Coordinates of C-alpha atoms in Angstrom, one line a residue:
X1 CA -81.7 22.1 -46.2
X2 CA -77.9 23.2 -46.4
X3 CA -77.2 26.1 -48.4
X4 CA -73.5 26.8 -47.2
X5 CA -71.5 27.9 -49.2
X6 CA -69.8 27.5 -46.6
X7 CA -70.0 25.8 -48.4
X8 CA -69.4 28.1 -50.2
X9 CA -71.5 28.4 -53.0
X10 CA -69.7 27.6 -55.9
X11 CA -66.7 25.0 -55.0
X12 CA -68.5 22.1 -54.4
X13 CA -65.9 19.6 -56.0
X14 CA -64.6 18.3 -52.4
X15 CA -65.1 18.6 -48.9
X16 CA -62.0 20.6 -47.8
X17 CA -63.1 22.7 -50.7
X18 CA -66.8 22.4 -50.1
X19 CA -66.1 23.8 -46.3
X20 CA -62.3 25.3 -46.2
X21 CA -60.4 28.1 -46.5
X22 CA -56.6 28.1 -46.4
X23 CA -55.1 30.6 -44.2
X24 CA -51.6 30.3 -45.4
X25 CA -48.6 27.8 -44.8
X26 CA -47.1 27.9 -41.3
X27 CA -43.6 26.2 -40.5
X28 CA -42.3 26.7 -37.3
X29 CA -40.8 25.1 -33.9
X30 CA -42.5 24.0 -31.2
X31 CA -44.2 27.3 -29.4
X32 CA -42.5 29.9 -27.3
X33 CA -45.2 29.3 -23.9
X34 CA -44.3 32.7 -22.6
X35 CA -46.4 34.3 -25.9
X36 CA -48.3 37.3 -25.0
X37 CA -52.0 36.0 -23.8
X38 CA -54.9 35.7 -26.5
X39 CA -57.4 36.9 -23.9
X40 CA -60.0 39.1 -26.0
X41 CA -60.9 42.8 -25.0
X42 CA -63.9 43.7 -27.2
X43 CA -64.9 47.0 -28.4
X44 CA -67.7 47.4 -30.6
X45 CA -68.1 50.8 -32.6
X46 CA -72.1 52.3 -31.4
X47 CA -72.8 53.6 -34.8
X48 CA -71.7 52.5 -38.4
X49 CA -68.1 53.5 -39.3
X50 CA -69.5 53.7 -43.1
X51 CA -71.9 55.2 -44.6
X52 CA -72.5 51.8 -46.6
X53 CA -73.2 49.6 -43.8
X54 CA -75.7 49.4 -41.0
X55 CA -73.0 48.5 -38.4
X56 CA -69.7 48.2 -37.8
X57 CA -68.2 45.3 -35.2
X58 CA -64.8 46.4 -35.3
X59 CA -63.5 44.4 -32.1
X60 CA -59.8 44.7 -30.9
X61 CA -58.2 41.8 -29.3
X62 CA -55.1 41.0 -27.6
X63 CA -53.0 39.8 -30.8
X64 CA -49.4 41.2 -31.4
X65 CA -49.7 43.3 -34.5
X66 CA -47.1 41.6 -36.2
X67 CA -49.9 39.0 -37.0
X68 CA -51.7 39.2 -40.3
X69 CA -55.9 39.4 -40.6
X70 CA -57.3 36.2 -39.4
X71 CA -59.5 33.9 -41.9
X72 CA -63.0 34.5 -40.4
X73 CA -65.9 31.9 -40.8
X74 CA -69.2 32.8 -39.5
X75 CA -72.0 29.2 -39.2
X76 CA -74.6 31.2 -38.7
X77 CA -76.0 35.6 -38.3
X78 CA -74.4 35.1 -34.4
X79 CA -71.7 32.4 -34.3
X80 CA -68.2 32.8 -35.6
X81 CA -64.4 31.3 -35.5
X82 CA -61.6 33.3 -36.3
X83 CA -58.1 32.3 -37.0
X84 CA -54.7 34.2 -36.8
X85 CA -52.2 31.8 -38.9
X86 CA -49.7 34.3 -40.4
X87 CA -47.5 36.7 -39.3
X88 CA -45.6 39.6 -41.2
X89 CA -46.9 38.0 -44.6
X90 CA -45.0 34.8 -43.7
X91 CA -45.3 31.7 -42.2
X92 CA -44.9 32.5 -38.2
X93 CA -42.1 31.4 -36.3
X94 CA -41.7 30.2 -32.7
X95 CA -43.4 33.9 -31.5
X96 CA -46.1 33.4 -33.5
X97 CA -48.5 30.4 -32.5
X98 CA -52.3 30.4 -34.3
X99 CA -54.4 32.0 -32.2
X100 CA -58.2 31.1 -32.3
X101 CA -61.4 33.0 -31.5
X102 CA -65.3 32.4 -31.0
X103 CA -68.0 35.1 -30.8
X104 CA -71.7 33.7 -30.0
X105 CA -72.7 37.2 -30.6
X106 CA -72.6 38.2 -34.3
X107 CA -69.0 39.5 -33.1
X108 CA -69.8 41.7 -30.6
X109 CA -67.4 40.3 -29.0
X110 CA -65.1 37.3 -29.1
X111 CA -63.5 34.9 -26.8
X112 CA -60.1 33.1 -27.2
X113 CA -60.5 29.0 -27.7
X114 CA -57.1 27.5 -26.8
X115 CA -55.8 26.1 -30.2
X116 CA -55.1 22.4 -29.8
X117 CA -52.0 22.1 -32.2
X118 CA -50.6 26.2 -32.5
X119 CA -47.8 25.2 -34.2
X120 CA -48.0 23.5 -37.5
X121 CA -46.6 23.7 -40.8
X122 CA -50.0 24.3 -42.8
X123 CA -53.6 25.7 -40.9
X124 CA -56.7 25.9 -41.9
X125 CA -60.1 26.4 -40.4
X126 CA -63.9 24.5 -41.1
X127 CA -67.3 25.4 -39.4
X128 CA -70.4 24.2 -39.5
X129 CA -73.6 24.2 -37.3
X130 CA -72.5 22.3 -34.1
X131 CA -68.9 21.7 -35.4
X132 CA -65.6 23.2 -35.8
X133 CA -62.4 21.4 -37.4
X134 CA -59.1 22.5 -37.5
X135 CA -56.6 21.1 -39.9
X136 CA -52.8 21.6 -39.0
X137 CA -50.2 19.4 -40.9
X138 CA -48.7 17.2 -40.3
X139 CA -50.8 16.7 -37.5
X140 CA -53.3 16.1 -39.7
X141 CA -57.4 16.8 -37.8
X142 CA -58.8 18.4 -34.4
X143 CA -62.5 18.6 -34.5
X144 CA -64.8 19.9 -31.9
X145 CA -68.6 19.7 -31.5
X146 CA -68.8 21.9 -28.2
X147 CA -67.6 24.7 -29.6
X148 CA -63.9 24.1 -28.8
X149 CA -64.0 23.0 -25.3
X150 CA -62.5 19.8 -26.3
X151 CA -61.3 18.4 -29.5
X152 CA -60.8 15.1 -31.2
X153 CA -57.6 14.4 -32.7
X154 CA -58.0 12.8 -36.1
X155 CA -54.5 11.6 -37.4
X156 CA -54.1 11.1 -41.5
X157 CA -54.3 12.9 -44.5
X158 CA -58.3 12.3 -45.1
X159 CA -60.8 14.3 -43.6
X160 CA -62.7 13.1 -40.3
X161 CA -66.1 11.6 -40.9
X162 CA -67.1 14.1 -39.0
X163 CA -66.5 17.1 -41.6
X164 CA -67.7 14.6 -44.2
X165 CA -71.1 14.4 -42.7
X166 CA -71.5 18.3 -42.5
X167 CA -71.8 18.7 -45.9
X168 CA -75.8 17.6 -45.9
X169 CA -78.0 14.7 -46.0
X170 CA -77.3 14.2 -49.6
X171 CA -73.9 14.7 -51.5
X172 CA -72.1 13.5 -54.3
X173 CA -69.7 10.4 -53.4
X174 CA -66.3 12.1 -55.5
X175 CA -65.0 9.1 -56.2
X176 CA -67.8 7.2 -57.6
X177 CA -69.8 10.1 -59.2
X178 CA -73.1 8.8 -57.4
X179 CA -75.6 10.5 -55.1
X180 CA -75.3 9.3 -51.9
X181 CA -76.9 9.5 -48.3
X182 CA -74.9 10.4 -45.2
X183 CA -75.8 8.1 -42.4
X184 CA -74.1 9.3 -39.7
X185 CA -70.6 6.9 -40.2
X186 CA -70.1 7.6 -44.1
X187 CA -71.5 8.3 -47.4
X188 CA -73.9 5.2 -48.8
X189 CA -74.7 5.7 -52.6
X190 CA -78.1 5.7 -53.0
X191 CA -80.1 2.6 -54.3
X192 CA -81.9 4.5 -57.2
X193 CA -79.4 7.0 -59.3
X194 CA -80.9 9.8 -61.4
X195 CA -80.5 9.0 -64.7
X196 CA -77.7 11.8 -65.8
X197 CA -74.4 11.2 -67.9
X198 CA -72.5 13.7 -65.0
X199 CA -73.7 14.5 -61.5
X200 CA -71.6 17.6 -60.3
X201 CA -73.9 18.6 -56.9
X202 CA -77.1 17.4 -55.3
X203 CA -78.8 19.6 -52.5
X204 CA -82.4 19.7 -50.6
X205 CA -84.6 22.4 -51.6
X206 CA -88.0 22.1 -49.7
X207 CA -89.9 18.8 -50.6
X208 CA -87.3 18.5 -53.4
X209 CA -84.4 16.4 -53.9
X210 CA -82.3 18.2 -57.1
X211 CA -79.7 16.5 -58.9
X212 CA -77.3 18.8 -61.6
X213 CA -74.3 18.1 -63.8
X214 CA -73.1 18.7 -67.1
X215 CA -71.7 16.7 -69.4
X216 CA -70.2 18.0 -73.1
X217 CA -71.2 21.5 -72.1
X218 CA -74.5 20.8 -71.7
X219 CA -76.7 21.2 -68.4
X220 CA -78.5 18.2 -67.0
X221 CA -80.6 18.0 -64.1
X222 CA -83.0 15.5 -61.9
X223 CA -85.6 16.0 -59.2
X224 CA -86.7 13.4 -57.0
X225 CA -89.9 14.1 -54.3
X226 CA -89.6 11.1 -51.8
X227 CA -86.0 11.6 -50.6
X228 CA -84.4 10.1 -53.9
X229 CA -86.1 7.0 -53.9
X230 CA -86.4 7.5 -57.7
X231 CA -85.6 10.0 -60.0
X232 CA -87.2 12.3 -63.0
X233 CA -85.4 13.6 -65.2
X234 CA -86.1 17.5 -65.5
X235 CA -85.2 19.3 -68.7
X236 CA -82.7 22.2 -68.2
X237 CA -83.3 24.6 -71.6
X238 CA -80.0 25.1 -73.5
X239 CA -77.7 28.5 -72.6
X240 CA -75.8 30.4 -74.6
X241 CA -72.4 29.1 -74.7
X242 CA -70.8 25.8 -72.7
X243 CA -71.6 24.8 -69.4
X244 CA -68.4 23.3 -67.5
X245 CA -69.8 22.5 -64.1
X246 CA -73.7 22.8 -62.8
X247 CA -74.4 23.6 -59.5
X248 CA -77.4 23.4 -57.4
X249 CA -78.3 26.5 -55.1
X250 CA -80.9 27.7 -53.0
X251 CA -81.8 31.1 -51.7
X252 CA -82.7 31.9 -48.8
X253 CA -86.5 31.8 -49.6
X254 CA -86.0 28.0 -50.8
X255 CA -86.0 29.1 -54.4
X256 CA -83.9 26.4 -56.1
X257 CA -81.0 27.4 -58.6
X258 CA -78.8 26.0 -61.2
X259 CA -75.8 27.9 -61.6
X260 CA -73.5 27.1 -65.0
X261 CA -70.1 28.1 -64.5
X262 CA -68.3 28.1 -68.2
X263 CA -65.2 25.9 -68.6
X264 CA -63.3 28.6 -67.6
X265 CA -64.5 28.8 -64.0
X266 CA -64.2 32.9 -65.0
X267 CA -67.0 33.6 -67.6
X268 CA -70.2 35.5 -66.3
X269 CA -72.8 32.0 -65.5
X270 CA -75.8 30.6 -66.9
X271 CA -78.6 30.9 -64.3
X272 CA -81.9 28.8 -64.3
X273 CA -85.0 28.8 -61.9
X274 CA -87.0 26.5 -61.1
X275 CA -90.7 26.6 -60.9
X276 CA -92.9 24.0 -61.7
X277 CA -89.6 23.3 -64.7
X278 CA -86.2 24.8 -65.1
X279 CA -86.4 28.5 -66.8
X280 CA -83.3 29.6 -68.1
X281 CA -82.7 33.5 -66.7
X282 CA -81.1 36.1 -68.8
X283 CA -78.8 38.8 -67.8
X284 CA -78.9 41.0 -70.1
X285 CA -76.0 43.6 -69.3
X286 CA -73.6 41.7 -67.7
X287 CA -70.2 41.8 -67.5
X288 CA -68.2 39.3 -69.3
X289 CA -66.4 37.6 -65.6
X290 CA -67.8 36.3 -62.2
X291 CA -65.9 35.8 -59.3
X292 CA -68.8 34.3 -56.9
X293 CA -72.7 33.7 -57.3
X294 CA -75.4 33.8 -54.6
X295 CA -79.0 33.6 -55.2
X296 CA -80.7 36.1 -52.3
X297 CA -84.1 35.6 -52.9
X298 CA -87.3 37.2 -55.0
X299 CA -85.8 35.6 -58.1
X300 CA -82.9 37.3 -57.8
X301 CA -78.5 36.3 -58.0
X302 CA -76.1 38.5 -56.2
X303 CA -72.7 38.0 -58.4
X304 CA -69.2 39.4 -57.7
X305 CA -66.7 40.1 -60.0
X306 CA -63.7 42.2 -61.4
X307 CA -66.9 44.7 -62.1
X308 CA -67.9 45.0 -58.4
X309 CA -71.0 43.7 -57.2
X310 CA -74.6 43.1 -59.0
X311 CA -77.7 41.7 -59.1
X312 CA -79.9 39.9 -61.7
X313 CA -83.2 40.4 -61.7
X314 CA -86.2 40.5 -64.5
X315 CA -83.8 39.7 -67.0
X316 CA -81.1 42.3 -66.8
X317 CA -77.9 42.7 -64.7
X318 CA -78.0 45.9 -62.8
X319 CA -74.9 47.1 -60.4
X320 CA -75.8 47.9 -56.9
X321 CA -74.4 50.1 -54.1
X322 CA -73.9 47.3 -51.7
X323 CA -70.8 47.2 -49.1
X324 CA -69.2 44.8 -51.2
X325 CA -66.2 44.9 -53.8
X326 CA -64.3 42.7 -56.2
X327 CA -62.4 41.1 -53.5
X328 CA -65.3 39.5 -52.2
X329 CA -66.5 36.2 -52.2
X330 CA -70.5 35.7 -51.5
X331 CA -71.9 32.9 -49.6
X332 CA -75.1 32.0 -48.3
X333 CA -75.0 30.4 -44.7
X334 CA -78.1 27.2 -43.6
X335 CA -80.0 30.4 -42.1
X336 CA -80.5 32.0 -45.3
X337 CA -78.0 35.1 -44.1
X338 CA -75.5 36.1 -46.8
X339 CA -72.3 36.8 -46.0
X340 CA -69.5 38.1 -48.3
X341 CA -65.8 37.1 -47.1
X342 CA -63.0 39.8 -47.8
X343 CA -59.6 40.5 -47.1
X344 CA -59.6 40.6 -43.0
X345 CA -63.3 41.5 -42.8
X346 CA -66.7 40.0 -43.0
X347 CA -69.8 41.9 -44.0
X348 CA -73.2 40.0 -43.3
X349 CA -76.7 40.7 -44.6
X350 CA -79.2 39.7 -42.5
X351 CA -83.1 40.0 -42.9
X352 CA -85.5 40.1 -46.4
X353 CA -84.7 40.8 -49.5
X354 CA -84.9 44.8 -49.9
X355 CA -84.4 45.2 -46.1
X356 CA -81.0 43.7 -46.0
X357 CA -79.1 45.2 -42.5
X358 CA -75.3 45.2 -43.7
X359 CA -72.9 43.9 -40.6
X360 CA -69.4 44.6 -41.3
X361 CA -67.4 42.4 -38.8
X362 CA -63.3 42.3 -38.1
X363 CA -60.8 42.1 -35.8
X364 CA -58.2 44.2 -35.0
X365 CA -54.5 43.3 -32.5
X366 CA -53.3 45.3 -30.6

């Protein structure tokens, strides 16, 4: 089952999408070698510095402080990559190579990984279980599946195979519309198609195989229960309002979602469940705008907004004191642990649903 969010819960369209996060435009000249070492010295706070989480892991590391917050992508509750890319709100200059950084820990601590191209006019940073990529233009791909030991260089303006591939058994193939079966070299449509006028996102959830799309603002959805060797078409009950783009989600608990953005990508979503057949969820309550959707489990969505966080849940919408603001984006990760990405901090909940630990996790320069 992959749940990422990372991939990143509601930007499915493609795969830099699907698994990336800019960190910014960076032109430069070639790098200055006598730049201050990245070497890491950790320092992780003993007790929370905020009343609103469990546990701070506030960890200083040897980065000039002229550089801005790194992008931070977490693969899983322990492992993490962090990028510096920016420096003084600009794109660095010969002082200012990317610097790059791994923690194993939950970041506890983190450990500089010698960044194979530093200086480039664009970065960006992808992660995934048992693989990192880094894009830096025009350079075009490094990708690594020993945790940055050693990287592959990928020249060209597509993606490797290899970030391809992370993005689950079963995707949509963009640029034919049709559900199709990574094998390990590229995407093969498969034989049977589910019988849908749009296919937006297909994901795993348990035993079954769940196509969604939506077509003239209506919400259409498959199932298929031997690996989508053929298809049933599954009724989705009509929202209020247009449906834009349907996505398929699933908690952490294996509940299986379909989340209805509106045409604007802005307005608050249509939810359904499924059990046994879709059930459409109301929200009664909510605010009018969405800015990211999780579902967390218990037949419950976690959605962020210009309103602050919240939580649906027997029908209504009801704000909760969570560690979490406007600015921040929710995600599941494939072990179930939600994660909500912020300006130059991470804060993680790990464990069930009602017994959530909240992890905030940053780095700091020197």
């Amino acid at each position: 089952m992959n749940r990422r969010s990372g991939w990143v819960a509601v930007l499915l369209l493609t795969v830099p999408v699907l698994l990336a996060c800019s960190v910014g435009d960076v032109r430069r000249p070639p790098p200055d070698r006598t730049s201050p070492s990245s070497g890491a010295v950790a320092t992780v706070s003993a007790r929370p510095t905020a009343a609103d989480v469990h546990e701070s892991r506030i960890v200083r590391v040897a980065v000039p402080d002229r550089y801005d917050p790194p992008f931070i992508e977490f693969v899983d509750a322990e492992q993490a990559y962090a990028l510096f890319a920016t420096c003084d709100g600009r794109p660095p200059g010969r002082d200012c190579p990317a610097l790059l950084f791994a923690t194993r820990d939950g970041g506890r601590s983190w450990r500089a990984v010698p960044h194979p191209r530093p200086v480039a006019e664009h970065h960006q940073l992808f992660a995934a279980p048992g693989l990192l990529v880094l894009a830096a233009e025009p350079f075009a791909w490094y990708a690594s599946t020993d945790g940055g030991v050693t990287f592959t260089h990928y020249p060209g303006d597509a993606p490797p195979p290899v970030l391809t591939g992370a993005g689950g058994r079963f995707q949509v193939a963009e640029d034919i519309g049709k559900v199709a079966r990574w094998d390990g070299q590229r995407l093969r449509p498969l034989p049977a198609q589910p019988d849908l006028p749009a296919v937006n996102t297909v994901r795993e959830a348990g035993d079954l195989l769940v196509a969604a799309g939506a077509a003239g603002g209506r919400p259409y959805a498959a199932i298929s229960t031997n690996q989508g060797r053929s298809w049933q078409r599954s009724p989705v009950p009509a929202p209020d309002g247009e449906v834009g783009v349907l996505r398929v989600m699933v908690a952490p608990d294996g509940e299986a979602w379909l989340i209805g953005e509106r045409p604007d990508r802005t307005g608050f979503p249509a939810l359904w469940i499924y059990r046994g057949n879709w059930e459409l969820v109301r929200a009664a309550g909510h605010p009018d705008e969405m800015r990211s959707v999780a579902p967390v489990g218990a037949g419950r969505v976690a959605v962020t907004g210009p309103h602050g966080v919240g939580v649906v849940a027997i029908g209504r919408y009801e704000r909760v004191s969570w560690p979490v603001g406007p600015e921040h984006y929710l995600a599941l990760l494939d072990d179930g642990t939600l994660v909500a990405r912020g300006p130059g901090e991470v804060v993680l909940a790990v464990g069930p649903v009602g017994a959530r630990q909240w992890i905030r996790v940053a780095l700091v320069g020197d």
